[in-house]
Coordinates of C-alpha atoms in Angstrom, one line a residue:
X1 CA -2.2 29.8 -29.9
X2 CA -5.3 31.9 -30.4
X3 CA -5.4 30.8 -34.0
X4 CA -4.9 27.2 -33.0
X5 CA -8.0 27.1 -30.8
X6 CA -10.1 29.3 -33.1
X7 CA -9.8 26.6 -35.8
X8 CA -13.1 25.1 -36.9
X9 CA -12.1 21.5 -36.5
X10 CA -9.7 19.0 -35.1
X11 CA -7.7 16.8 -37.4
X12 CA -6.5 13.5 -35.9
X13 CA -4.3 10.8 -37.2
X14 CA -6.5 7.7 -36.6
X15 CA -9.3 6.6 -38.8
X16 CA -11.1 5.3 -35.7
X17 CA -10.7 8.5 -33.7
X18 CA -14.2 9.6 -32.7
X19 CA -13.1 13.3 -32.4
X20 CA -11.7 13.4 -35.9
X21 CA -14.5 15.7 -37.2
X22 CA -15.7 17.4 -34.1
X23 CA -16.1 21.1 -34.5
X24 CA -15.5 23.6 -31.8
X25 CA -19.2 24.8 -32.0
X26 CA -21.1 23.5 -29.0
X27 CA -24.4 23.2 -30.8
X28 CA -22.9 20.8 -33.4
X29 CA -21.2 18.5 -30.9
X30 CA -24.2 16.2 -30.0
X31 CA -25.0 15.6 -33.7
X32 CA -21.4 14.6 -34.5
X33 CA -21.0 12.4 -31.4
X34 CA -24.1 10.4 -32.3
X35 CA -22.8 9.6 -35.8
X36 CA -20.0 7.4 -34.6
X37 CA -20.3 4.7 -37.3
X38 CA -20.4 7.3 -40.1
X39 CA -17.1 8.7 -38.8
X40 CA -15.4 5.3 -38.7
X41 CA -16.5 4.5 -42.3
X42 CA -15.0 7.7 -43.8
X43 CA -11.8 7.2 -45.8
X44 CA -8.9 9.6 -45.8
X45 CA -9.7 10.5 -49.4
X46 CA -13.4 11.1 -48.9
X47 CA -14.8 14.6 -49.6
X48 CA -15.3 15.2 -45.9
X49 CA -11.7 14.3 -45.2
X50 CA -10.4 16.6 -48.0
X51 CA -12.4 19.6 -46.7
X52 CA -11.1 19.3 -43.1
X53 CA -8.9 22.1 -42.0
X54 CA -5.2 21.2 -42.3
X55 CA -3.7 23.9 -40.1
X56 CA -4.1 21.9 -36.8
X57 CA -1.3 19.5 -35.9
X58 CA -3.1 17.0 -33.7
X59 CA 0.1 15.1 -32.8
X60 CA 1.5 18.2 -31.2
X61 CA -1.6 18.8 -29.2
X62 CA -1.8 15.2 -28.0
X63 CA 1.9 15.2 -27.0
X64 CA 1.2 18.4 -25.0
X65 CA -1.9 16.9 -23.3
X66 CA 0.0 13.8 -22.4
X67 CA 2.8 15.9 -20.9
X68 CA 0.2 17.9 -18.9
X69 CA -1.4 14.7 -17.7
X70 CA 1.7 13.3 -16.2
X71 CA 2.8 16.6 -14.8
X72 CA -0.4 17.7 -13.2
X73 CA -2.8 14.8 -13.0
X74 CA -0.6 11.8 -12.2
X75 CA 0.6 13.3 -8.9
X76 CA -2.9 12.8 -7.4
X77 CA -4.1 10.0 -9.6
X78 CA -1.0 7.7 -10.1
X79 CA -2.7 4.9 -11.9
X80 CA -0.7 4.8 -15.2
X81 CA 2.9 3.7 -15.9
X82 CA 4.3 6.3 -18.2
X83 CA 6.4 4.2 -20.4
X84 CA 3.7 1.5 -20.8
X85 CA 1.2 4.2 -21.7
X86 CA 3.4 5.7 -24.4
X87 CA 4.0 2.3 -26.0
X88 CA 0.3 1.5 -26.5
X89 CA -0.7 5.1 -27.2
X90 CA 1.5 5.0 -30.4
X91 CA -0.2 1.9 -31.7
X92 CA -2.4 2.8 -34.8
X93 CA -5.1 0.3 -33.8
X94 CA -6.0 0.9 -30.2
X95 CA -8.9 -0.8 -28.4
X96 CA -12.1 1.2 -27.6
X97 CA -11.2 1.1 -23.9
X98 CA -7.7 2.5 -24.6
X99 CA -9.1 5.3 -26.8
X100 CA -11.7 6.1 -24.1
X101 CA -8.9 6.3 -21.4
X102 CA -6.9 8.7 -23.6
X103 CA -9.9 11.0 -23.9
X104 CA -10.4 10.8 -20.1
X105 CA -6.8 11.7 -19.5
X106 CA -6.9 14.6 -21.9
X107 CA -10.2 15.8 -20.4
X108 CA -8.7 16.2 -16.9
X109 CA -5.4 17.5 -18.3
X110 CA -7.3 20.1 -20.4
X111 CA -9.3 21.2 -17.3
X112 CA -6.0 21.9 -15.5
X113 CA -4.6 24.0 -18.4
X114 CA -5.3 27.6 -19.3
X115 CA -4.6 26.8 -23.0
X116 CA -6.8 23.8 -23.6
X117 CA -10.1 24.9 -22.0
X118 CA -11.9 25.1 -25.3
X119 CA -11.3 21.3 -25.8
X120 CA -12.4 20.3 -22.3
X121 CA -16.2 19.9 -22.9
X122 CA -15.9 18.1 -26.2
X123 CA -13.4 15.7 -24.7
X124 CA -15.6 15.0 -21.7
X125 CA -18.7 14.4 -23.8
X126 CA -16.9 12.0 -26.0
X127 CA -15.5 10.2 -23.0
X128 CA -18.9 9.8 -21.4
X129 CA -20.5 8.7 -24.6
X130 CA -17.9 6.0 -25.1
X131 CA -18.1 4.8 -21.4
X132 CA -21.9 4.6 -21.6
X133 CA -21.7 2.7 -24.9
X134 CA -19.2 0.3 -23.4
X135 CA -21.5 -0.3 -20.4
X136 CA -24.3 -1.2 -22.7
X137 CA -22.2 -3.4 -24.9
X138 CA -20.3 -5.4 -22.3
X139 CA -18.2 -8.2 -23.6
X140 CA -19.8 -11.6 -23.8
X141 CA -16.8 -13.3 -22.3
X142 CA -17.1 -11.2 -19.2
X143 CA -13.5 -9.9 -19.4
X144 CA -13.4 -6.2 -18.9
X145 CA -10.5 -3.9 -19.8
X146 CA -8.6 -2.2 -17.0
X147 CA -8.6 1.0 -19.2
X148 CA -12.3 1.2 -18.8
X149 CA -12.1 1.4 -15.0
X150 CA -9.2 3.9 -15.2
X151 CA -11.3 6.1 -17.4
X152 CA -14.1 6.1 -14.8
X153 CA -11.6 7.1 -12.1
X154 CA -10.6 10.1 -14.1
X155 CA -14.2 11.0 -15.1
X156 CA -15.2 11.0 -11.4
X157 CA -12.4 13.4 -10.6
X158 CA -13.3 15.7 -13.5
X159 CA -16.9 15.7 -12.5
X160 CA -16.1 16.6 -9.0
X161 CA -14.0 19.5 -10.2
X162 CA -16.3 20.8 -13.0
X163 CA -19.8 19.5 -12.4
X164 CA -21.0 18.6 -8.9
X165 CA -20.2 16.3 -6.0
X166 CA -23.4 14.3 -6.5
X167 CA -22.5 13.6 -10.2
X168 CA -19.0 12.6 -9.1
X169 CA -20.5 10.3 -6.4
X170 CA -22.6 8.5 -8.9
X171 CA -19.7 8.0 -11.4
X172 CA -17.5 6.9 -8.5
X173 CA -20.1 4.3 -7.7
X174 CA -20.1 3.0 -11.3
X175 CA -16.3 2.8 -11.1
X176 CA -16.5 0.9 -7.9
X177 CA -18.9 -1.7 -9.3
X178 CA -16.7 -2.1 -12.3
X179 CA -13.6 -2.9 -10.2
X180 CA -15.7 -5.3 -8.1
X181 CA -16.8 -7.0 -11.3
X182 CA -13.1 -7.3 -12.3
X183 CA -12.3 -8.7 -8.8
X184 CA -9.6 -6.1 -8.3
X185 CA -10.3 -6.2 -4.5
X186 CA -8.7 -9.7 -4.2
X187 CA -5.7 -9.5 -6.5
X188 CA -3.3 -10.7 -3.8
X189 CA -5.6 -13.2 -2.0
X190 CA -3.2 -15.9 -0.9
X191 CA -5.9 -18.6 -1.4
X192 CA -6.6 -17.5 -5.0
X193 CA -5.4 -19.9 -7.8
X194 CA -4.0 -16.9 -9.7
X195 CA -1.9 -15.8 -6.7
X196 CA -0.6 -19.4 -6.3
X197 CA 0.3 -19.5 -10.0
X198 CA 2.2 -16.2 -9.7
X199 CA 4.1 -17.6 -6.7
X200 CA 5.2 -20.6 -8.7
X201 CA 6.2 -18.7 -11.9
X202 CA 7.3 -15.2 -10.8
X203 CA 9.3 -14.7 -14.0
X204 CA 6.2 -14.8 -16.1
X205 CA 4.3 -12.1 -14.2
X206 CA 3.5 -8.7 -15.7
X207 CA 4.4 -6.8 -12.6
X208 CA 3.6 -3.4 -14.2
X209 CA 0.2 -4.5 -15.3
X210 CA -0.5 -6.0 -11.9
X211 CA 0.5 -2.8 -10.2
X212 CA -1.7 -0.8 -12.5
X213 CA -4.7 -2.9 -11.4
X214 CA -3.8 -2.4 -7.7
X215 CA -3.6 1.3 -8.2
X216 CA -6.8 1.5 -10.1
X217 CA -8.6 -0.3 -7.3
X218 CA -7.2 1.9 -4.6
X219 CA -8.0 5.1 -6.5
X220 CA -11.6 3.9 -6.9
X221 CA -11.6 3.0 -3.1
X222 CA -10.2 6.4 -2.2
X223 CA -12.8 8.3 -4.3
X224 CA -15.5 6.2 -2.9
X225 CA -14.5 7.1 0.7
X226 CA -13.7 10.8 0.2
X227 CA -16.7 11.7 -2.0
X228 CA -19.1 9.7 0.1
X229 CA -17.6 11.5 3.2
X230 CA -18.3 14.8 1.5
X231 CA -22.0 13.9 0.9
X232 CA -22.5 12.0 4.1
X233 CA -23.7 9.0 2.0
X234 CA -22.9 5.3 2.3
X235 CA -19.9 4.0 0.4
X236 CA -19.8 1.2 -2.1
X237 CA -16.6 -0.9 -1.4
X238 CA -16.5 -3.1 1.7
X239 CA -13.2 -2.7 3.5
X240 CA -13.5 -6.2 5.0
X241 CA -13.4 -7.9 1.6
X242 CA -10.2 -6.4 0.4
X243 CA -7.3 -8.8 -0.2
X244 CA -5.2 -6.4 -2.4
X245 CA -1.8 -5.1 -1.3
X246 CA -1.2 -1.3 -0.9
X247 CA 0.4 0.3 -4.0
X248 CA 4.2 0.2 -4.4
X249 CA 6.2 3.4 -4.3
X250 CA 5.9 5.4 -7.5
X251 CA 9.6 5.2 -8.2
X252 CA 9.4 1.4 -8.4
X253 CA 6.2 1.5 -10.3
X254 CA 7.6 3.8 -13.0
X255 CA 10.8 1.8 -13.2
X256 CA 8.9 -1.5 -13.5
X257 CA 10.5 -2.9 -10.3
X258 CA 8.5 -5.4 -8.3
X259 CA 8.0 -4.3 -4.7
X260 CA 6.3 -6.2 -1.8
X261 CA 3.9 -4.0 0.2
X262 CA 1.6 -4.5 3.1
X263 CA -2.1 -5.2 3.2
X264 CA -4.4 -2.5 4.5
X265 CA -5.3 -4.5 7.7
X266 CA -1.6 -4.8 8.6
X267 CA -1.3 -1.0 8.6
X268 CA -4.6 -0.4 10.4
X269 CA -3.9 -2.8 13.2
X270 CA -0.1 -2.8 13.8
X271 CA 0.5 0.9 13.7
X272 CA 3.6 1.9 15.6
X273 CA 4.6 -1.7 16.2
X274 CA 5.8 -2.1 12.7
X275 CA 8.5 0.2 11.2
X276 CA 7.3 -0.5 7.7
X277 CA 4.1 1.3 8.5
X278 CA 6.0 4.5 9.0
X279 CA 7.6 4.6 5.5
X280 CA 4.6 4.5 3.3
X281 CA 4.2 6.3 0.0
X282 CA 1.9 9.4 -0.3
X283 CA -0.6 7.3 -2.1
X284 CA -0.7 4.7 0.7
X285 CA -1.1 7.5 3.3
X286 CA -4.1 8.8 1.3
X287 CA -5.6 5.4 1.3
X288 CA -5.2 5.0 5.1
X289 CA -6.8 8.4 5.6
X290 CA -9.6 7.4 3.2
X291 CA -10.1 4.3 5.4
X292 CA -10.3 6.4 8.6
X293 CA -12.8 8.7 6.9
X294 CA -15.0 5.7 6.0
X295 CA -14.8 4.4 9.6
X296 CA -15.5 7.9 11.0
X297 CA -18.6 8.3 8.7
X298 CA -19.8 4.8 9.8
X299 CA -19.1 5.8 13.4
X300 CA -21.4 8.8 13.1
X301 CA -24.1 6.9 11.3
X302 CA -24.1 4.2 13.9
X303 CA -24.5 6.7 16.8
X304 CA -28.0 7.6 15.6
X305 CA -29.1 4.0 15.6
X306 CA -27.4 3.3 19.0
X307 CA -29.2 6.3 20.5
X308 CA -32.5 4.9 19.4
X309 CA -31.7 1.6 21.0
X310 CA -30.3 3.2 24.1
X311 CA -26.9 1.5 23.9
X312 CA -24.4 4.3 23.2
X313 CA -21.9 4.1 26.0
X314 CA -19.8 0.9 25.4
X315 CA -19.9 0.5 21.6
X316 CA -19.5 4.3 21.0
X317 CA -16.5 4.9 23.2
X318 CA -14.7 1.8 22.0
X319 CA -14.9 3.0 18.3
X320 CA -14.3 6.6 19.2
X321 CA -11.1 5.9 21.2
X322 CA -9.8 3.6 18.4
X323 CA -10.4 6.3 15.8
X324 CA -8.8 9.0 18.0
X325 CA -5.6 6.9 18.6
X326 CA -5.2 5.8 15.0
X327 CA -5.7 9.4 13.8
X328 CA -3.2 10.7 16.3
X329 CA -0.6 8.2 15.2
X330 CA -1.1 9.0 11.5
X331 CA -0.7 12.7 12.2
X332 CA 2.6 12.1 13.9
X333 CA 3.8 10.0 11.0
X334 CA 2.7 12.5 8.4
X335 CA 4.2 15.4 10.3
X336 CA 7.6 13.7 10.2
X337 CA 7.6 13.5 6.4
X338 CA 9.8 16.0 4.5
X339 CA 7.9 15.5 1.2
X340 CA 5.8 18.2 -0.2
X341 CA 3.5 16.8 -2.9
X342 CA -0.3 17.2 -3.6
X343 CA -1.2 13.8 -2.1
X344 CA 0.7 14.1 1.1
X345 CA -0.5 17.7 1.8
X346 CA -4.0 16.6 1.1
X347 CA -3.6 13.6 3.5
X348 CA -2.3 15.9 6.2
X349 CA -5.2 18.4 5.8
X350 CA -7.7 15.5 5.9
X351 CA -6.1 14.1 9.1
X352 CA -6.4 17.4 10.9
X353 CA -10.0 17.9 9.6
X354 CA -11.0 14.4 11.0
X355 CA -10.1 15.7 14.5
X356 CA -12.8 18.4 14.0
X357 CA -15.2 15.7 12.6
X358 CA -14.8 13.5 15.6
X359 CA -15.6 16.4 17.9
X360 CA -18.8 17.0 15.9
X361 CA -19.7 13.3 16.5
X362 CA -19.4 13.8 20.2
X363 CA -21.6 16.9 20.0
X364 CA -24.3 14.9 18.2
X365 CA -25.1 12.7 21.2
X366 CA -28.4 13.9 22.7
X367 CA -27.8 12.7 26.2
X368 CA -24.7 13.4 28.2
X369 CA -22.6 11.6 30.8
X370 CA -19.7 12.8 32.9
X371 CA -17.3 10.9 30.7
X372 CA -18.9 12.5 27.7
X373 CA -18.5 16.1 29.0
X374 CA -14.8 15.4 29.8
X375 CA -14.3 14.1 26.3
X376 CA -15.8 17.2 24.8
X377 CA -13.6 19.5 26.8
X378 CA -10.5 17.5 25.8
X379 CA -11.5 17.5 22.1
X380 CA -12.2 21.2 22.1
X381 CA -8.5 21.7 23.0
X382 CA -7.4 19.3 20.3
X383 CA -9.7 21.0 17.8
X384 CA -8.2 24.4 18.3
X385 CA -4.7 23.0 17.6
X386 CA -6.0 21.1 14.5
X387 CA -7.7 24.2 13.2
X388 CA -4.4 26.2 13.3
X389 CA -2.6 23.4 11.6
X390 CA -5.1 23.2 8.8
X391 CA -4.5 26.9 8.0
X392 CA -0.8 26.4 8.1
X393 CA -1.1 23.5 5.7
X394 CA -3.3 25.4 3.3
X395 CA -0.6 28.1 3.2
X396 CA 2.0 25.5 2.4
X397 CA -0.3 24.0 -0.3
X398 CA -0.5 27.4 -2.0
X399 CA 3.2 27.0 -3.0
X400 CA 2.2 24.1 -5.3
X401 CA 0.2 26.4 -7.6
X402 CA -3.5 26.2 -8.6
X403 CA -3.1 23.4 -11.1
X404 CA -1.3 21.0 -8.8
X405 CA -3.5 21.1 -5.7
X406 CA -5.4 17.9 -5.0
X407 CA -8.8 18.2 -6.7
X408 CA -10.7 16.9 -3.6
X409 CA -9.1 19.6 -1.3
X410 CA -12.4 21.5 -1.0
X411 CA -13.9 18.6 1.0
X412 CA -11.8 19.1 4.2
X413 CA -11.6 22.8 3.7
X414 CA -15.4 23.2 3.6
X415 CA -15.7 21.1 6.8
X416 CA -13.2 23.4 8.5
X417 CA -15.1 26.5 7.5
X418 CA -18.3 25.0 8.9
X419 CA -16.5 24.2 12.2
X420 CA -15.0 27.7 12.4
X421 CA -18.5 29.2 11.9
X422 CA -20.1 27.1 14.5
X423 CA -17.3 27.3 17.1
X424 CA -16.1 30.8 17.0
X425 CA -16.2 30.9 20.8
X426 CA -13.3 28.5 21.1
X427 CA -10.7 30.8 19.6
X428 CA -10.7 34.5 18.9
X429 CA -8.7 34.0 15.8
X430 CA -11.2 31.7 14.1
X431 CA -12.8 34.6 12.2
X432 CA -9.5 35.5 10.6
X433 CA -8.7 31.8 9.9
X434 CA -12.2 31.4 8.3
X435 CA -11.4 34.3 5.9
X436 CA -8.1 32.7 4.9
X437 CA -9.8 29.4 4.1
X438 CA -12.5 31.1 2.1
X439 CA -9.8 32.9 0.1
X440 CA -8.2 29.5 -0.5
X441 CA -11.6 28.2 -1.9
X442 CA -11.8 31.2 -4.2
X443 CA -8.3 30.5 -5.5
X444 CA -9.3 26.9 -6.2
X445 CA -12.3 28.2 -8.1
X446 CA -9.9 29.4 -10.8
X447 CA -9.6 25.8 -12.0
X448 CA -13.2 24.8 -11.2
X449 CA -16.6 25.4 -12.6
X450 CA -17.7 28.6 -10.8
X451 CA -21.4 27.6 -10.8
X452 CA -20.4 24.6 -8.6
X453 CA -18.1 26.5 -6.4
X454 CA -17.9 25.2 -2.8
X455 CA -17.5 28.7 -1.6
X456 CA -20.9 29.6 -2.9
X457 CA -22.6 26.9 -0.8
X458 CA -21.1 28.0 2.5

């Protein structure tokens, strides 16, 4: 393996492969990336092609990266159907969007592998170069490829892990605007002519392609909510405009079986009155928690405005009570699940962290009432219970291994460390729990860029 990655070049099997002549020397990468047309025009028998090293078997590396992607990335970014991907990946003439998606997949997979770290930066640079070029050269017919949006989803995740939350937030915003332009937020609008046509001719529907679109939209939506929540910044996608069903279970998706699912408002409003709301996939549970995060962030942002206007009591307590009841119910549902996967554990950690967040919203009110003081006392009790549960979940998460932990896990953990630091008086064990969470962040740093480590900013 050492000889494999010490090679001076990468040999690929496609004439249109932009990484065909990339060297492993960082100082040469920008020059080669900028000469894309020259790379395309080279023939297999050209002098450059004949002098390329022949000891690197690119097919083997690609197969390994594909396997890594579906083993380690797909569990927290389930946007691709494996069989469908392998079919078009073997095609010798892939579209630019498909090639870009492949490099985005390999970029994230390489970042979650100890053996492919040397390829990570080159893969990321080529992915970004291609995405930026595609943004500048948008199709004249206005039809955008779903692979372009999927690539932006993966780039946002990679940038959060390896670069910075702010860079990831900007890329997630570009991804959200792309899915808006593709109108993925209204795939299942019952009043849409496309939906009516599907109802009339269900046998002609590409269910797998349709589900990939749904999943791409919901991943963009989740990233928008979670990363904005991390930065305390407004989000891009408007929840009230969404007319796309929640994703189907992954088993049905991978098997290509159509599955009818609920709309997000159905879950957010019906709650315990509908049994189907209790048997959602891990992906759907993450989407629901992302929605509650978005509403909680808006709740806190509105409090500042309401305090200026002197109208806190009625509007504030109505929203606060709804968030508390919805969160309590989702915690009960999540606790009853026997699954242990990256998305579900992440959702459970986020749910408990939101209990702490709602308490901080109560504390942010500058003037107090009797009802307000009683609410703070009750929330302090709930916060202590939530804090202990977070630590227990973090220990459970450690069983997954470094490479399978959800990449956005530092967001709730950092919020918990801040709470423990500011509220040590609530529980004598908070100091010990704080150290355990800091150790968890240090463990996660093993697959992150250390210069952007969350632990260093605490």
